mmCIF file of N, CA and C in Angstrom:
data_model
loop_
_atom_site.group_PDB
_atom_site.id
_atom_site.type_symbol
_atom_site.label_atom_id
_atom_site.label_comp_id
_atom_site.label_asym_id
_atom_site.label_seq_id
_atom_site.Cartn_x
_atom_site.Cartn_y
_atom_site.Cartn_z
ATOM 1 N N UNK A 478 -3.956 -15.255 1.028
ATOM 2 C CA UNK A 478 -3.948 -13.809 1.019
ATOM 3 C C UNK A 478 -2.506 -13.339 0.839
ATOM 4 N N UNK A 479 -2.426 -12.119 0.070
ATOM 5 C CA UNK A 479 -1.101 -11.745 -0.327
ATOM 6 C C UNK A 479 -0.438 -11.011 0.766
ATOM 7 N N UNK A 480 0.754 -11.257 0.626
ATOM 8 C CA UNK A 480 1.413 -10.179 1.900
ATOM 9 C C UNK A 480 1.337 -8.829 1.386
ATOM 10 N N UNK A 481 1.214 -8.091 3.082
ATOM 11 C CA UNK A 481 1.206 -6.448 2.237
ATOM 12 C C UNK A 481 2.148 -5.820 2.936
ATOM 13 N N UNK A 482 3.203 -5.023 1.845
ATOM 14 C CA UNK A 482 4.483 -4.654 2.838
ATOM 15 C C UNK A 482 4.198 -3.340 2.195
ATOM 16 N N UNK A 483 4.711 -2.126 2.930
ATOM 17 C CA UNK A 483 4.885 -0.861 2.450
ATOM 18 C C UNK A 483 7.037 -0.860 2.717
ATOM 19 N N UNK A 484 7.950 -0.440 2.227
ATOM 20 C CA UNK A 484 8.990 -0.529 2.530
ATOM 21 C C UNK A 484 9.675 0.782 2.062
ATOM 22 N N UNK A 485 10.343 1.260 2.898
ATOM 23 C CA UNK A 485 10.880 2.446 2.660
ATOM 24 C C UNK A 485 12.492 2.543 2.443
ATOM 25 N N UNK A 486 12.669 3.206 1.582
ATOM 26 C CA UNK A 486 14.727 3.195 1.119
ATOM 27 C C UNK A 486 14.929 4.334 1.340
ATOM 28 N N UNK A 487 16.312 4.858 1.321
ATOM 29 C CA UNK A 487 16.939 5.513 1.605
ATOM 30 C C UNK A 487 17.166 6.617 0.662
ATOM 31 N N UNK A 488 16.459 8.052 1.513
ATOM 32 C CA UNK A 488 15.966 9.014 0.216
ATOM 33 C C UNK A 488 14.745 8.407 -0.596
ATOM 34 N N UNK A 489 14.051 7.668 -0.327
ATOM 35 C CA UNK A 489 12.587 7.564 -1.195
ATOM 36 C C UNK A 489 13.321 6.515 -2.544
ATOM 37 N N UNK A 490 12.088 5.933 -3.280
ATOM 38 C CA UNK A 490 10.809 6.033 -2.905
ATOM 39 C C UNK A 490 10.142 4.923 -1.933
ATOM 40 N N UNK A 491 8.918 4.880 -1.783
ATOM 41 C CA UNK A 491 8.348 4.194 -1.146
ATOM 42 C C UNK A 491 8.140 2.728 -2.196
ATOM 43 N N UNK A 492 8.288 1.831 -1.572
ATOM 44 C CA UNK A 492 8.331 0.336 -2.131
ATOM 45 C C UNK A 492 7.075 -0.625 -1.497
ATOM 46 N N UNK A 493 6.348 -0.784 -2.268
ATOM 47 C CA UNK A 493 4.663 -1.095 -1.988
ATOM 48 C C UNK A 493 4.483 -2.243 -2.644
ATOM 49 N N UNK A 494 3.995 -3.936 -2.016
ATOM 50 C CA UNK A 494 3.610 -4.854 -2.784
ATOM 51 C C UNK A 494 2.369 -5.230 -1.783
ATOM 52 N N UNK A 495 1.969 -5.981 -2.280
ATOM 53 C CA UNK A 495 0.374 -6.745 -1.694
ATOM 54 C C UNK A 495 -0.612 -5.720 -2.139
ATOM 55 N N UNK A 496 -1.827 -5.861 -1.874
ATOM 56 C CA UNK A 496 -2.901 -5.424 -2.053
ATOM 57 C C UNK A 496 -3.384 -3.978 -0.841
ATOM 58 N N UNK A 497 -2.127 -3.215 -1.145
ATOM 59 C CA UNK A 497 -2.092 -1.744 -0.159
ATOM 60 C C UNK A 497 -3.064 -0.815 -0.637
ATOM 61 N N UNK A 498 -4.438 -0.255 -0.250
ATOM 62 C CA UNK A 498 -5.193 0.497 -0.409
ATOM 63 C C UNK A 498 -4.349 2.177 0.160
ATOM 64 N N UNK A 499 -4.317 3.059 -0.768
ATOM 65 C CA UNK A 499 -3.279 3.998 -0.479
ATOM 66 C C UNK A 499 -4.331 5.398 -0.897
ATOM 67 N N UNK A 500 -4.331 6.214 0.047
ATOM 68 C CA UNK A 500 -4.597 7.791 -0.322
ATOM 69 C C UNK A 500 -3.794 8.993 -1.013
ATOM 70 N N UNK A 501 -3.784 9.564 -1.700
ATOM 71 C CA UNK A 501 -2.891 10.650 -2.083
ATOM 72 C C UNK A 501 -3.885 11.583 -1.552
ATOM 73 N N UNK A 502 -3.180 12.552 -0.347
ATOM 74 C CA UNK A 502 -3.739 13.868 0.410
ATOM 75 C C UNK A 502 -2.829 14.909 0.240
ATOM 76 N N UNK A 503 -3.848 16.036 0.424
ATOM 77 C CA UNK A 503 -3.154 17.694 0.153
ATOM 78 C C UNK A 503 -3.662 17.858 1.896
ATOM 79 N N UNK A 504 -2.291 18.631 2.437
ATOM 80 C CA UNK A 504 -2.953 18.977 3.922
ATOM 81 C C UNK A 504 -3.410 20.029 3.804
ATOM 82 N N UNK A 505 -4.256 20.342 4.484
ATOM 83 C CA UNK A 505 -4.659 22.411 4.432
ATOM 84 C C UNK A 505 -3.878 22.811 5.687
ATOM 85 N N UNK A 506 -3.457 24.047 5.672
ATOM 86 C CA UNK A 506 -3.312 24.421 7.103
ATOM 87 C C UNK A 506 -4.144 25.974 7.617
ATOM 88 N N UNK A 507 -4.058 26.001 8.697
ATOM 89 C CA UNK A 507 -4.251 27.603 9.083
ATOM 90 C C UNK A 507 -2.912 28.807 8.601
ATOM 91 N N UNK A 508 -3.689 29.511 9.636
ATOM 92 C CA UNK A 508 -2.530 31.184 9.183
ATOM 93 C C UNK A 508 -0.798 30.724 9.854
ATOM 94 N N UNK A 509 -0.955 29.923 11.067
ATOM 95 C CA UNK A 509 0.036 29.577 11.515
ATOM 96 C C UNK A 509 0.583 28.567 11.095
ATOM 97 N N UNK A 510 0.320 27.796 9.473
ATOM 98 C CA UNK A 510 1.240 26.781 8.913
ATOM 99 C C UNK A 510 0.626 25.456 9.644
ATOM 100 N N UNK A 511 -0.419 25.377 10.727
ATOM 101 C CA UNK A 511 -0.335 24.408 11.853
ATOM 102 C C UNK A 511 -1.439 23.127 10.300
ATOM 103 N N UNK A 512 -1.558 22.168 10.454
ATOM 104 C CA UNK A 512 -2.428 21.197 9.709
ATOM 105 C C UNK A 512 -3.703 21.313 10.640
ATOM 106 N N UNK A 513 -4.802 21.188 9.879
ATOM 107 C CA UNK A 513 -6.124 21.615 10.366
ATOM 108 C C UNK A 513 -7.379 20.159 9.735
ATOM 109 N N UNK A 514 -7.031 20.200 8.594
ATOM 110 C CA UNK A 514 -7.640 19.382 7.888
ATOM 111 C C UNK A 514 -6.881 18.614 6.609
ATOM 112 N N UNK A 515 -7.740 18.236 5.587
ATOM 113 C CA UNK A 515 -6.957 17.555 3.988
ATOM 114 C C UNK A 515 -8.025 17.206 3.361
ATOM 115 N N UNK A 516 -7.866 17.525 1.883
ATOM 116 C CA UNK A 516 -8.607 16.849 1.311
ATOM 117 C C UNK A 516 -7.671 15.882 -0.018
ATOM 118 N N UNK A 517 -8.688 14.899 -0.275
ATOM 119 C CA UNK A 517 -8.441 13.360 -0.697
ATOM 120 C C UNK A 517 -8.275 13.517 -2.396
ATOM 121 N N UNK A 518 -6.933 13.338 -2.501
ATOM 122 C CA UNK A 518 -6.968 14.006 -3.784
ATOM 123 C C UNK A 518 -7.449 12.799 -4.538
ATOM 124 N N UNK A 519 -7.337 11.287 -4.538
ATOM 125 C CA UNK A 519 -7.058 10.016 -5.189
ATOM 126 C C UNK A 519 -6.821 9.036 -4.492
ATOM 127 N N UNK A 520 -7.365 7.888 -4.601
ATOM 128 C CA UNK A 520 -7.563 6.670 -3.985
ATOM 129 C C UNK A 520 -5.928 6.171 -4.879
ATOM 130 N N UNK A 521 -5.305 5.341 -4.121
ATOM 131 C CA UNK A 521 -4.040 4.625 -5.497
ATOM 132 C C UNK A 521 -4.249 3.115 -4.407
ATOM 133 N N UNK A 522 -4.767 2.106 -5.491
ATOM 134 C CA UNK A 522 -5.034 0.961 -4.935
ATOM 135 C C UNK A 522 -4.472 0.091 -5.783
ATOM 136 N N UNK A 523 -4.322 -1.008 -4.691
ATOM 137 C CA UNK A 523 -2.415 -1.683 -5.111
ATOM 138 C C UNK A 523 -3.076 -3.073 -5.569
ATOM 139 N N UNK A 524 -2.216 -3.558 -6.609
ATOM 140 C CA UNK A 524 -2.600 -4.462 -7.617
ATOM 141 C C UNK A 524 -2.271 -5.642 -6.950
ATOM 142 N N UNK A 525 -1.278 -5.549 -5.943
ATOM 143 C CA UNK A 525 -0.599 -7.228 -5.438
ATOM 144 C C UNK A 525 0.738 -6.973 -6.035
ATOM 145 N N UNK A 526 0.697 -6.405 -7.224
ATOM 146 C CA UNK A 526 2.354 -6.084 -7.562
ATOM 147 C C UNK A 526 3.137 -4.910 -7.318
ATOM 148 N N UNK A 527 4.446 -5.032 -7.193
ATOM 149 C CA UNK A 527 5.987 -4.029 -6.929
ATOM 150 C C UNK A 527 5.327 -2.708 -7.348
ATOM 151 N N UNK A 528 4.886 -1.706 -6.471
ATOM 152 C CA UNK A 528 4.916 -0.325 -7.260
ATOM 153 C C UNK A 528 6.103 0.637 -6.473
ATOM 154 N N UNK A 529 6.239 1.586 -6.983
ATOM 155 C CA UNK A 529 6.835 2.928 -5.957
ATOM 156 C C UNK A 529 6.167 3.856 -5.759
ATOM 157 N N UNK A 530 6.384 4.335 -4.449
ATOM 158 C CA UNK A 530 5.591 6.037 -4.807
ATOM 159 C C UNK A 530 7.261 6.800 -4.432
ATOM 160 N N UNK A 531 6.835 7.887 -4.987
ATOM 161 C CA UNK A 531 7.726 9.094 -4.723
ATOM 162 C C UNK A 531 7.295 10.226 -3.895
ATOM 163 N N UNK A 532 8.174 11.030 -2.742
ATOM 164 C CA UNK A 532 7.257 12.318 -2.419
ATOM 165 C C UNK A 532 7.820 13.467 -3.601
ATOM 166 N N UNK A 533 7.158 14.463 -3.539
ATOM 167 C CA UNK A 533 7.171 15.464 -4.384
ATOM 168 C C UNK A 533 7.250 16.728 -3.394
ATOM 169 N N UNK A 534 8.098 17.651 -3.903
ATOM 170 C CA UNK A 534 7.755 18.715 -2.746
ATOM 171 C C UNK A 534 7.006 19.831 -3.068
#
């Protein structure tokens, strides 16, 4: 079985190998900004090989 590392650098991005099953989510919030719920924008499922993610603002 492959190793699964998620690894994080300095200022992004995210550094992802092994077989990492990954969500891309939108949070919702209320009137007060507070997080309430999310919905699931995309499954991103990891090949075993080097990917990155980036955040976006």
């Amino acid at each position: 079985m492959a190793s699964k590392k998620v690894k994080v650098l300095p200022d992004g991005p995210y550094q992802v190998t092994g077989n990492v099953a990954l969500d891309q989510l939108r949070y919702i919030t209320d009137h007060k900004e507070h997080s309430v719920d999310y919905d699931r924008l995309k499954k991103i499922s990891g090949t075993g090989n080097l990917f990155s993610l980036s955040l976006r603002a």
